[in-house]
Coordinates of C-alpha atoms and ligand atoms in Angstrom, one line a residue:
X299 CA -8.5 7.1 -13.5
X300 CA -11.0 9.8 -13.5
X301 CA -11.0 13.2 -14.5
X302 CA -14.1 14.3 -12.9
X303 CA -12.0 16.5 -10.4
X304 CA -14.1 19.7 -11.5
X305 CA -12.9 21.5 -8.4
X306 CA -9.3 21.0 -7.8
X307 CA -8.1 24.4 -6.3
X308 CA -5.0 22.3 -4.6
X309 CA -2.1 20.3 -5.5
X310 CA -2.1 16.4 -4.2
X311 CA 1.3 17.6 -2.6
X312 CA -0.6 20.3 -0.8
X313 CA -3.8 18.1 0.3
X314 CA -1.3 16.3 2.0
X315 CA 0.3 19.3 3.7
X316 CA -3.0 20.2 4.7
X317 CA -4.0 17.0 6.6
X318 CA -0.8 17.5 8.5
X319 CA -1.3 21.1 9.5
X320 CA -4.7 20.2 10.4
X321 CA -3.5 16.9 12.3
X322 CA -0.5 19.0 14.0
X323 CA -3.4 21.4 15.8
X324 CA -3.6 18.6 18.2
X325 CA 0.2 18.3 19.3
X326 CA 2.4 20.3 20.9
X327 CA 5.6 20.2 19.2
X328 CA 8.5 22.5 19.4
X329 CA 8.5 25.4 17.1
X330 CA 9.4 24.8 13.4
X331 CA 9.8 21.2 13.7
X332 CA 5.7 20.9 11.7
X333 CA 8.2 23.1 9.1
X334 CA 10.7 20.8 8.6
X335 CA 8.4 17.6 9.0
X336 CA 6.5 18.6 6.1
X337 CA 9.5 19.3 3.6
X338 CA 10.6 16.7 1.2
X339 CA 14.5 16.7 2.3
X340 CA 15.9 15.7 -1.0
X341 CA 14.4 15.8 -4.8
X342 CA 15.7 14.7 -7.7
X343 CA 14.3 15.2 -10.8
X344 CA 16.5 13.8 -14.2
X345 CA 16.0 13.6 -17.8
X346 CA 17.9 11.1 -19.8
X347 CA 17.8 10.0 -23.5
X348 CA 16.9 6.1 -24.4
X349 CA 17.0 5.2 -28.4
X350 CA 13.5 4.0 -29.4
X351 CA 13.8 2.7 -32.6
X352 CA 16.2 4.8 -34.2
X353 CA 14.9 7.8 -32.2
X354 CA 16.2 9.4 -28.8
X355 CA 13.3 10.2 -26.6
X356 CA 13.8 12.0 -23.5
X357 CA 12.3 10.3 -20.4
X358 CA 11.5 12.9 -17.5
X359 CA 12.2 10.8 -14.3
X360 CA 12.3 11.1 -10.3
X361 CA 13.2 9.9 -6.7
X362 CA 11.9 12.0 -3.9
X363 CA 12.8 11.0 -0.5
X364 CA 11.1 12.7 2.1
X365 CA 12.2 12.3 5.5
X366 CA 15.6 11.2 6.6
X367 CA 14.4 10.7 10.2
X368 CA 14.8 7.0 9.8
X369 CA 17.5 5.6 7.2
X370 CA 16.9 4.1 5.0
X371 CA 14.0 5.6 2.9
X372 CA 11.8 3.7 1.3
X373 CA 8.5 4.0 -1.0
X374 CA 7.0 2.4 -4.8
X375 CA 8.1 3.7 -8.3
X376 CA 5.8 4.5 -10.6
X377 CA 5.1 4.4 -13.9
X378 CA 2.4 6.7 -15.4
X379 CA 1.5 9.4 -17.9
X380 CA 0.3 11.1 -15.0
X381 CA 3.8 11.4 -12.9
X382 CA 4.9 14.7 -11.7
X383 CA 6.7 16.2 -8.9
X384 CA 4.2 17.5 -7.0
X385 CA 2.6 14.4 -7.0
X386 CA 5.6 12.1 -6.3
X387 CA 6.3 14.7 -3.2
X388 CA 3.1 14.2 -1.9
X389 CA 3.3 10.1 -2.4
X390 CA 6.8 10.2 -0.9
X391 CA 5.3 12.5 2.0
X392 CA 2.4 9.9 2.6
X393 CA 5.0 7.2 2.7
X394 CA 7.0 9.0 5.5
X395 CA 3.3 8.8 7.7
X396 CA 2.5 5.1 5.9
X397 CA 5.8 4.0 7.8
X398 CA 5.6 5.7 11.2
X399 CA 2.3 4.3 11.6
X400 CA 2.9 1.0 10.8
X401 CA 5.8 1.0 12.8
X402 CA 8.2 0.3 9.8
X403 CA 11.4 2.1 10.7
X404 CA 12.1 3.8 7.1
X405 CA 11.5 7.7 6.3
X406 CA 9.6 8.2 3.5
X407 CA 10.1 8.1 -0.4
X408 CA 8.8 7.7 -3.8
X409 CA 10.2 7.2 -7.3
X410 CA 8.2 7.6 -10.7
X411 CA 9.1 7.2 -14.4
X412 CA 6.9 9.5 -16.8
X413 CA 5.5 7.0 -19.3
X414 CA 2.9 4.9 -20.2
X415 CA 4.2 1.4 -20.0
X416 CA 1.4 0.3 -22.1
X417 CA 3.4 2.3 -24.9
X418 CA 6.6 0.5 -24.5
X419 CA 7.8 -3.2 -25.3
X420 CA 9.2 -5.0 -22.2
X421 CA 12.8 -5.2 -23.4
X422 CA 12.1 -0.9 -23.9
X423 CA 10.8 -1.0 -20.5
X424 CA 13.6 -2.8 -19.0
X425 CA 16.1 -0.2 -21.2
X426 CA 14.6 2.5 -19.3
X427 CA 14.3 0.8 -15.9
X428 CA 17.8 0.0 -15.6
X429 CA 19.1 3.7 -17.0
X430 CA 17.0 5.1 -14.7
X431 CA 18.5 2.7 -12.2
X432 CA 22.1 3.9 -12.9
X433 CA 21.1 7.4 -12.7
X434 CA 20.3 6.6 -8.8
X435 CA 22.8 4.9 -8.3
X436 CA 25.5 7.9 -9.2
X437 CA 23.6 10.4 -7.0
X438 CA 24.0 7.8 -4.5
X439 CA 19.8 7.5 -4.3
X440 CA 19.2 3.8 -3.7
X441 CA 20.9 1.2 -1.4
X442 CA 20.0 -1.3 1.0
X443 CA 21.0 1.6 3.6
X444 CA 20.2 4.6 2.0
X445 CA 16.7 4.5 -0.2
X446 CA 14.9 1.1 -1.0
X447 CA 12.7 1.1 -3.8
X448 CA 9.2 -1.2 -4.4
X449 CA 6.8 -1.8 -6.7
X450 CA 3.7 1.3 -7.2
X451 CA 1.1 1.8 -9.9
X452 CA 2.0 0.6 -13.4
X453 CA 5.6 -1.5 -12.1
X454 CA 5.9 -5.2 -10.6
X455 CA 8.3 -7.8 -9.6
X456 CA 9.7 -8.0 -12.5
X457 CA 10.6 -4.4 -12.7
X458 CA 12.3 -4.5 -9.5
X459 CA 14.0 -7.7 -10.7
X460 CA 15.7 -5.0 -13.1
X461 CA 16.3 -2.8 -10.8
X462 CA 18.4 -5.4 -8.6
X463 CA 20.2 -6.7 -11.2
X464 CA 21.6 -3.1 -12.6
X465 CA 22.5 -2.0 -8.7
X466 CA 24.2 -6.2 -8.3
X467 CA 26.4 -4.9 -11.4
X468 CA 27.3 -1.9 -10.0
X469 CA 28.0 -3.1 -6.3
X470 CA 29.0 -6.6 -7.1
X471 CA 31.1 -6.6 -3.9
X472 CA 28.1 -5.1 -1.6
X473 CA 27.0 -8.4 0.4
X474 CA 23.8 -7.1 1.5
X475 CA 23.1 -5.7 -2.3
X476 CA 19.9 -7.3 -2.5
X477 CA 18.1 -5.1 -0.2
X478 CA 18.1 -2.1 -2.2
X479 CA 14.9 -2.9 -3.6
X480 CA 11.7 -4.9 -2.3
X481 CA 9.0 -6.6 -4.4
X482 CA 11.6 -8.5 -5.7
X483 CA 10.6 -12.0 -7.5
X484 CA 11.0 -14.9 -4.8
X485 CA 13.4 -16.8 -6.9
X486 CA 15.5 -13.5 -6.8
X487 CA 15.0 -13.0 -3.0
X488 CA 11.9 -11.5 -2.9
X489 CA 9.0 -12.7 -0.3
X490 CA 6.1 -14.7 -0.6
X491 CA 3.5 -13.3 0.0
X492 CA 4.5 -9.4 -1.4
X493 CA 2.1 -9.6 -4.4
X494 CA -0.7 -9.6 -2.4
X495 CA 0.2 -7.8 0.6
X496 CA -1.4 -4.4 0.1
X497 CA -4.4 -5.7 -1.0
X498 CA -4.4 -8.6 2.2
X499 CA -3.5 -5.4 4.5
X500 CA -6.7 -3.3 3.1
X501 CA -8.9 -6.6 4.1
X502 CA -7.2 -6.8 7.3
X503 CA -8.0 -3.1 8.2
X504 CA -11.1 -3.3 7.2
X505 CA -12.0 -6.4 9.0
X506 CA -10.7 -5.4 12.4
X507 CA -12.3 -2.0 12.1
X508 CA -15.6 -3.4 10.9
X509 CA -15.3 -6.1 14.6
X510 CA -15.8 -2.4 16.5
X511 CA -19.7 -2.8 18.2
X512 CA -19.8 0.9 18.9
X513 CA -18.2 2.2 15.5
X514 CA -20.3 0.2 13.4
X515 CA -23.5 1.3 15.4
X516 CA -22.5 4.9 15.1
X517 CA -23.1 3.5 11.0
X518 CA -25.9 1.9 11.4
X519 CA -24.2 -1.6 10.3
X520 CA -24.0 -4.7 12.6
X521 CA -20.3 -5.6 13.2
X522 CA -18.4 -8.2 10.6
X523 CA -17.6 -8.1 6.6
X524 CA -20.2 -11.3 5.8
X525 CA -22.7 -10.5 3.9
X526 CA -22.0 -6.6 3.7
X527 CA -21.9 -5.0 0.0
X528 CA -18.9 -3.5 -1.6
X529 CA -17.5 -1.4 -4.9
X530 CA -14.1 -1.2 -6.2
X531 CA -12.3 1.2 -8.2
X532 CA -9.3 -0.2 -10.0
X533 CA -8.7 -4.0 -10.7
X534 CA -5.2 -3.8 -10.5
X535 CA -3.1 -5.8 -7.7
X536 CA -4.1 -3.7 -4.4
X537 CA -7.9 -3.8 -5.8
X538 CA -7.7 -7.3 -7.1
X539 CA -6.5 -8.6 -4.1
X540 CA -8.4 -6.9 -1.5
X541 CA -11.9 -7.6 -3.5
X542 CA -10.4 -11.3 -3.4
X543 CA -10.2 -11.4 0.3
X544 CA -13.3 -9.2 1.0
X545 CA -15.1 -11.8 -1.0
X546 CA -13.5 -15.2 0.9
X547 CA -15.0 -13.8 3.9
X548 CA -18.5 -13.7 2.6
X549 CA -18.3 -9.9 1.3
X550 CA -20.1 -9.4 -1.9
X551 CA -19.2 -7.4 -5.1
X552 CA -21.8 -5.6 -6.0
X553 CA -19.4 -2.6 -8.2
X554 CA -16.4 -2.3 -10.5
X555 CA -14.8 0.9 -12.1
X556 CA -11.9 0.7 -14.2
X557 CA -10.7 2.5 -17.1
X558 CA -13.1 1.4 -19.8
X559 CA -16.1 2.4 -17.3
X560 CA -17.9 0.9 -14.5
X561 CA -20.5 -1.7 -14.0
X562 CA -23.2 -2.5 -11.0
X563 CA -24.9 -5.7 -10.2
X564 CA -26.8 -5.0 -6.8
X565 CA -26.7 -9.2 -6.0
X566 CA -23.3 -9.8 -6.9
X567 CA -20.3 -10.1 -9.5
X568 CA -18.5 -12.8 -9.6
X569 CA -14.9 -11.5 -9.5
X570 CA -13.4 -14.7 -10.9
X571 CA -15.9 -14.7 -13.6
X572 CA -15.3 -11.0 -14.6
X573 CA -11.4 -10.9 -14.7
X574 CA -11.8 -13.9 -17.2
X575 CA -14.4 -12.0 -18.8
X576 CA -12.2 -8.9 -18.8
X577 CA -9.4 -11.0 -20.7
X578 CA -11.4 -12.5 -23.1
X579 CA -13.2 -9.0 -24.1
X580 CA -10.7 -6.3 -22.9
X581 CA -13.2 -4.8 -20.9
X582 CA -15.2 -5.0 -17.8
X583 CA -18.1 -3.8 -19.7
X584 CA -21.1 -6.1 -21.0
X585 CA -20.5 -8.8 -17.8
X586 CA -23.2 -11.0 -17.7
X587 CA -25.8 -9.8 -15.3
X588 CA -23.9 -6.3 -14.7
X589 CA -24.9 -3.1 -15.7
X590 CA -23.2 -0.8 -17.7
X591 CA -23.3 2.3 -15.7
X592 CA -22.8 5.4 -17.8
X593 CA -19.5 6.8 -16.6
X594 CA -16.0 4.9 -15.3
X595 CA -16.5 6.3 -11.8
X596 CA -20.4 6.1 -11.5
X597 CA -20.3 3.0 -10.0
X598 CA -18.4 4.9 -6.8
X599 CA -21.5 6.4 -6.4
X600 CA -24.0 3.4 -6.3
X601 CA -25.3 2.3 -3.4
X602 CA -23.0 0.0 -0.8
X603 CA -21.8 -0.4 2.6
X604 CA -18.0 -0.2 1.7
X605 CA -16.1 2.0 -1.2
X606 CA -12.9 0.4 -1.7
X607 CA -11.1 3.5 -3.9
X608 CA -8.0 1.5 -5.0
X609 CA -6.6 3.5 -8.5
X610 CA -4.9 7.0 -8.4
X611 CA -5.0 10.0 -6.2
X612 CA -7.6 12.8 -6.3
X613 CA -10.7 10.4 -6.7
X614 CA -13.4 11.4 -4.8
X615 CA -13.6 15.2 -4.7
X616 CA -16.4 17.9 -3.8
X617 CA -17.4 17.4 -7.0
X618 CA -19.1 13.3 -6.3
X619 CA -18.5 13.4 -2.7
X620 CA -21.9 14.5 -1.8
X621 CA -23.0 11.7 -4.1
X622 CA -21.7 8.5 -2.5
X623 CA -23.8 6.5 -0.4
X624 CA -21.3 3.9 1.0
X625 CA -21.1 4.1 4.9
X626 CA -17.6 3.1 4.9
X627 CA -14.5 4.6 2.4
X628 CA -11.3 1.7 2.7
X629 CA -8.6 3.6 1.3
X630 CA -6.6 1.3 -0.8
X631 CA -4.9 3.7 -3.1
X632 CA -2.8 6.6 -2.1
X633 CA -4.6 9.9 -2.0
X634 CA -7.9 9.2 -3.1
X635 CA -10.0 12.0 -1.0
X636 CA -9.0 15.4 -1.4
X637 CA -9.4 17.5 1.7
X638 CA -12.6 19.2 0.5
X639 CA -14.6 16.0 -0.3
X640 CA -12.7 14.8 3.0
X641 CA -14.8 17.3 5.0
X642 CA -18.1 16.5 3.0
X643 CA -17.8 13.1 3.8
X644 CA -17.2 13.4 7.6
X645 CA -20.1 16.1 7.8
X646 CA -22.2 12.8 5.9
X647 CA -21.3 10.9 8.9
X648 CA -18.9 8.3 6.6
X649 CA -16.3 6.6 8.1
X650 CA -12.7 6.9 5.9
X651 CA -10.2 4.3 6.4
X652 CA -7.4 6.8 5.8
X653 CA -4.9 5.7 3.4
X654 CA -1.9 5.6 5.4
X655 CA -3.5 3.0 8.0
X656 CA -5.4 1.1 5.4
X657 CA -2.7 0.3 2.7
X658 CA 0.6 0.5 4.2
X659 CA 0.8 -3.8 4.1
X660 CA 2.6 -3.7 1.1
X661 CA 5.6 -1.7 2.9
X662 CA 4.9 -4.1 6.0
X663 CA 6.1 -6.9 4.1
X664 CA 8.5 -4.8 2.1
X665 CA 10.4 -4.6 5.2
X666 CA 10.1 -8.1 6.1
X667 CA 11.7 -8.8 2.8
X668 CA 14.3 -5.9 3.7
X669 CA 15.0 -8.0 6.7
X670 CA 15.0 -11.5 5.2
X671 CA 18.1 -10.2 2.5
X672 CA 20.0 -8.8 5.6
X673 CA 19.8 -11.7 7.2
X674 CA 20.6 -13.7 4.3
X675 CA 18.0 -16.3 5.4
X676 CA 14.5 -17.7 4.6
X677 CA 12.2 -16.8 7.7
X678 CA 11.3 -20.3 8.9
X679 CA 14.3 -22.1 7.7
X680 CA 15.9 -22.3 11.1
X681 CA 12.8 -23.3 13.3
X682 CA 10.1 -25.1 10.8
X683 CA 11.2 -28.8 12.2
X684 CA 12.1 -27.7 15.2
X685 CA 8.3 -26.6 16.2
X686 CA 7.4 -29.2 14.4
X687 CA 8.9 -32.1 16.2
X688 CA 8.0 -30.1 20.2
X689 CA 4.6 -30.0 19.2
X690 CA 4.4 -33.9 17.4
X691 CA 5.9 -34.7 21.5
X692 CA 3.6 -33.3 23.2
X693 CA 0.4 -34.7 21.1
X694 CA 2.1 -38.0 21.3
X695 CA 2.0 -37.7 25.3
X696 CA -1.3 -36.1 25.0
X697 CA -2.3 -39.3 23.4
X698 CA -0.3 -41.6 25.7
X699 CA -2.3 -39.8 28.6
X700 CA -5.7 -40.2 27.5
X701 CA -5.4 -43.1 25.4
X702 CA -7.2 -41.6 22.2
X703 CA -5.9 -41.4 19.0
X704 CA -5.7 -38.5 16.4
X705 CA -6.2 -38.6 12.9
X706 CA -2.9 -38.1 10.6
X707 CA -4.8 -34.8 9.5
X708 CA -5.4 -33.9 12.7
X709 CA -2.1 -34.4 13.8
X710 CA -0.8 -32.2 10.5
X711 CA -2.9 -29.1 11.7
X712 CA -1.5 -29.3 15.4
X713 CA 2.3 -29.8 14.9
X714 CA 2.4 -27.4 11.9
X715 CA 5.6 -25.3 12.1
X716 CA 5.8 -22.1 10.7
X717 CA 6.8 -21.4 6.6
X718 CA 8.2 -18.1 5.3
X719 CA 4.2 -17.6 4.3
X720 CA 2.5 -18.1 7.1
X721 CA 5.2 -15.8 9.3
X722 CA 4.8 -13.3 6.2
X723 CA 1.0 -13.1 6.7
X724 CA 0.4 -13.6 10.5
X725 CA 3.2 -10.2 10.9
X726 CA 0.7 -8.2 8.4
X727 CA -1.8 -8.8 10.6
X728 CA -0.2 -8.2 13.8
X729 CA 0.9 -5.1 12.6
X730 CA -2.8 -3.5 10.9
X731 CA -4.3 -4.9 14.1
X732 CA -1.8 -3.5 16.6
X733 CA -2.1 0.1 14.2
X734 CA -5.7 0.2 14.3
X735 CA -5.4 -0.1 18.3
X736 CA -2.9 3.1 18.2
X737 CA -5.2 5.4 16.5
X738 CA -7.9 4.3 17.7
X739 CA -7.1 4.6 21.3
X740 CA -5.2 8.3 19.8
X741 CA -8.9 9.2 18.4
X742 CA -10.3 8.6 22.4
X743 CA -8.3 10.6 23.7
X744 CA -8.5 13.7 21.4
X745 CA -12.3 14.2 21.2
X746 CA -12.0 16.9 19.3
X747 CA -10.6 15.1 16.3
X748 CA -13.5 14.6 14.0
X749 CA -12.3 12.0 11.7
X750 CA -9.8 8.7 11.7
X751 CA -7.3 10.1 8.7
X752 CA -6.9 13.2 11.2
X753 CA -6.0 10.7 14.4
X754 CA -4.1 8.8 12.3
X755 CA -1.9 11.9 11.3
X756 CA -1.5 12.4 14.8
X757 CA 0.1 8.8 15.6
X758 CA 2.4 9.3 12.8
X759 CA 3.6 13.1 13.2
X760 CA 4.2 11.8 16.8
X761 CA 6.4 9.4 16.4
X762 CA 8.2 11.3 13.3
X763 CA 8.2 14.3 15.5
X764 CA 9.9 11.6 18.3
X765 CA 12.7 10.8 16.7
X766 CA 13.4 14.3 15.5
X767 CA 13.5 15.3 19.3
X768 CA 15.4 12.2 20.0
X769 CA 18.0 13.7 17.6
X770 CA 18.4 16.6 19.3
X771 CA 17.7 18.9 16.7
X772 CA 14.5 20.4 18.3
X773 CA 14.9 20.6 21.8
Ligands
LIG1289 N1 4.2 1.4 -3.4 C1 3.7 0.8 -2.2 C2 3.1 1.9 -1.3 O1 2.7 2.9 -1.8 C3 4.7 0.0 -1.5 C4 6.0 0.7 -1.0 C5 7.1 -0.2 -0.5 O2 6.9 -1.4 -0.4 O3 8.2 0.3 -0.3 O4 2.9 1.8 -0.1

């Protein structure tokens, strides 16, 4: 989103190196293994001619996968002007971490398409999608078993609807075909509850971390999200939904950035209100009761108890670091720190939700979707009544017992058995409250790491490291 990264000496592939060499200090691992970690273990980088009215433009396209240390591999595509391979090395690397940590047993990958889909007209959109779909599938890059593709900046479920139906014409025999990609539409086999995941994950994170007495004290915030002020950067599904949530729990709005700029209003913004008014207008600029702050990131910079950075990569920099006065950074989007403003911000006391932690529930329920089309069944469908109908017998004898009577509402709430939603939401938040417990009990024991990103690295070179020695391959 911005370009205000003045003093980018590093590639994003190699601020991501960094943070694992720095992370690695604190393990002892056999020799070379850090080496091979670190490596993307197969890129592919294609070109490949689609006929836009009358002319052939050639579409620069790729699918990294990172680690094979867990089959199959799994991580977004992406669709942006700003799509390289250095930086779909360093998103496939972060997905590698994203999974260990989250204890989603996939090895890391990512996928990007070099356009601007704004520039294209959906039937050219699907044209490229499902070439670039058949280019994987002749390198043998995307299968239910071998690399799983989901939804990332600029694609959605109806991209990966695409996707399936190419690889379903290709593998019309293949009876677990529709795990080869996640994000799916529900009515195609998707999951409920995908859309919103990352964004629902971010909240998550973020609430459990803010329940911590002593961390928040170390802030100089009382504990809980109610009433506590927060900016976002990017209104796109991650930043949508985590605002969303942030604000059902009594969080309030006080800044936006996007592409068109940013605005402030210190006693709220009424997220509702300014996604209408961004529809109407085209812009999040000129919102009633908002300023119009003079630059699309300024807003970052305003004053807050929680930066919620949920665009691109390479956001906050040493450039605005020393600038931002929120107490607490929430990760949402992958990459947003670079390693020099990391350090600032540390030095400043800020806490960073790193990335990896904060938005890996969009590959949480990406695997539950994996799962659901191996197992060719809706979760719920087998024990929904059956819960149901225990539970309605045991109020019943409750009521025998005392001789009281419950409402039929009452009785609704009790007996409820489990949909495919509720599983899909209560997992999420098992899993980012059973992660935050990992590193944060990793953190206590290493007091020499500074900073949460650096424990979190820890945790996840661990257990990547783990299965490496598991293997064999580094005794
Ligand atoms: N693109 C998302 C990410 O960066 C989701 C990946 C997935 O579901 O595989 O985490």
């Amino acid at each position: 989103m911005s370009d205000g990264n003045l003093k980018k000496e590093t590639s994003f592939y190699q601020n991501v190196e960094s943070y694992v060499e720095k992370a690695a200090k604190y393990l002892k691992l056999p020799k070379g293994l850090i080496g091979q970690i670190k490596e993307c273990n197969s890129v592919y980088k294609m070109h490949f001619p689609i006929k836009i009215k009358g002319e052939y433009q050639v579409i620069e396209a790729y699918r990294i996968q990172h680690s094979h240390h867990r089959v199959p591999t799994k991580g977004g595509i992406r669709f942006s002007l700003g799509v390289n391979q250095d930086e779909v090395m360093a998103l496939a690397s972060l997905m590698t971490y994203k999974c260990a940590i989250v204890d989603v047993p996939f090895g890391g990958a990512k996928g990007g398409i070099k356009i601007d889909p704004k520039s294209y007209s959906q039937n050219q959109l699907e044209r490229i999608t499902r070439r670039y779909t058949a280019e994987l599938i002749k390198k043998n890059f995307i299968g239910p078993a071998i690399d799983v593709p989901a939804p990332d900046y600029g694609t959605n479920a109806k991209v990966m609807g695409w996707i399936l139906d190419t690889y379903l014409s290709y593998n019309p025999d293949q009876i677990d075909a529709y795990g080869c990609v996640t994000g799916k539409p529900v009515g195609l086999n998707g999951i409920r509850g995908r859309t919103e995941a990352t964004g629902l994950g971010v909240f998550y994170g973020i609430r459990e971390m803010m329940k911590k007495k002593s961390e928040m004290a170390k802030l100089g915030l009382s504990t809980g999200i109610k009433g506590k002020t927060f900016v976002v950067q990017g209104l796109g599904n991650v930043g949508y939904y985590a605002a969303k949530f942030m604000i059902d729990e009594g969080a309030v709005l006080v800044g936006v950035c996007e592409y068109e700029g940013s605005i402030y209003n210190a006693e709220g913004i009424n997220l509702t209100a300014l996604m209408k008014h961004r529809k109407e207008t085209g812009s999040i600029m000129g919102m009633p009761g908002s300023t119009d702050l003079e630059d699309r990131t300024k807003a970052m910079e305003m004053p807050c108890d929680i930066l919620i950075p949920a665009a691109l990569e390479n956001q906050i920099t040493a450039e605005n670091a020393g600038r931002i006065q929120a107490k607490i950074i929430g990760e949402a989007a992958n990459g947003p720190t670079t390693p020099d403003a990391d350090e600032i911000l540390i030095d400043k006391g800020v806490l960073i939700i790193p990335d990896m932690y904060l938005n890996a529930g969009g590959v949480t329920v990406s695997y539950f979707e994996w799962l659901k089309n191996l197992s060719h069944v809706r979760f719920g469908r087998m024990d929904k009544r059956f819960t149901q109908s225990s539970y309605m017998g045991i109020v019943e004898s409750v009521e025998k017992m005392t001789n009281k009577k419950l409402s039929l509402k009452e009785k609704k709430v009790l007996t409820h058995g489990a949909d495919e939603i509720d599983l899909v939401y209560s997992g999420l938040e098992e899993t980012m409250i059973e992660s935050l417990e990992a590193i944060m009990n990793t953190w206590k024991r290493n007091k020499q790491v500074k900073d949460m990103r650096t424990a979190a690295y820890v945790v996840a070179l661990s257990k990547v490291a783990d299965a490496y020695i598991s293997m064999g391959i580094f005794p």
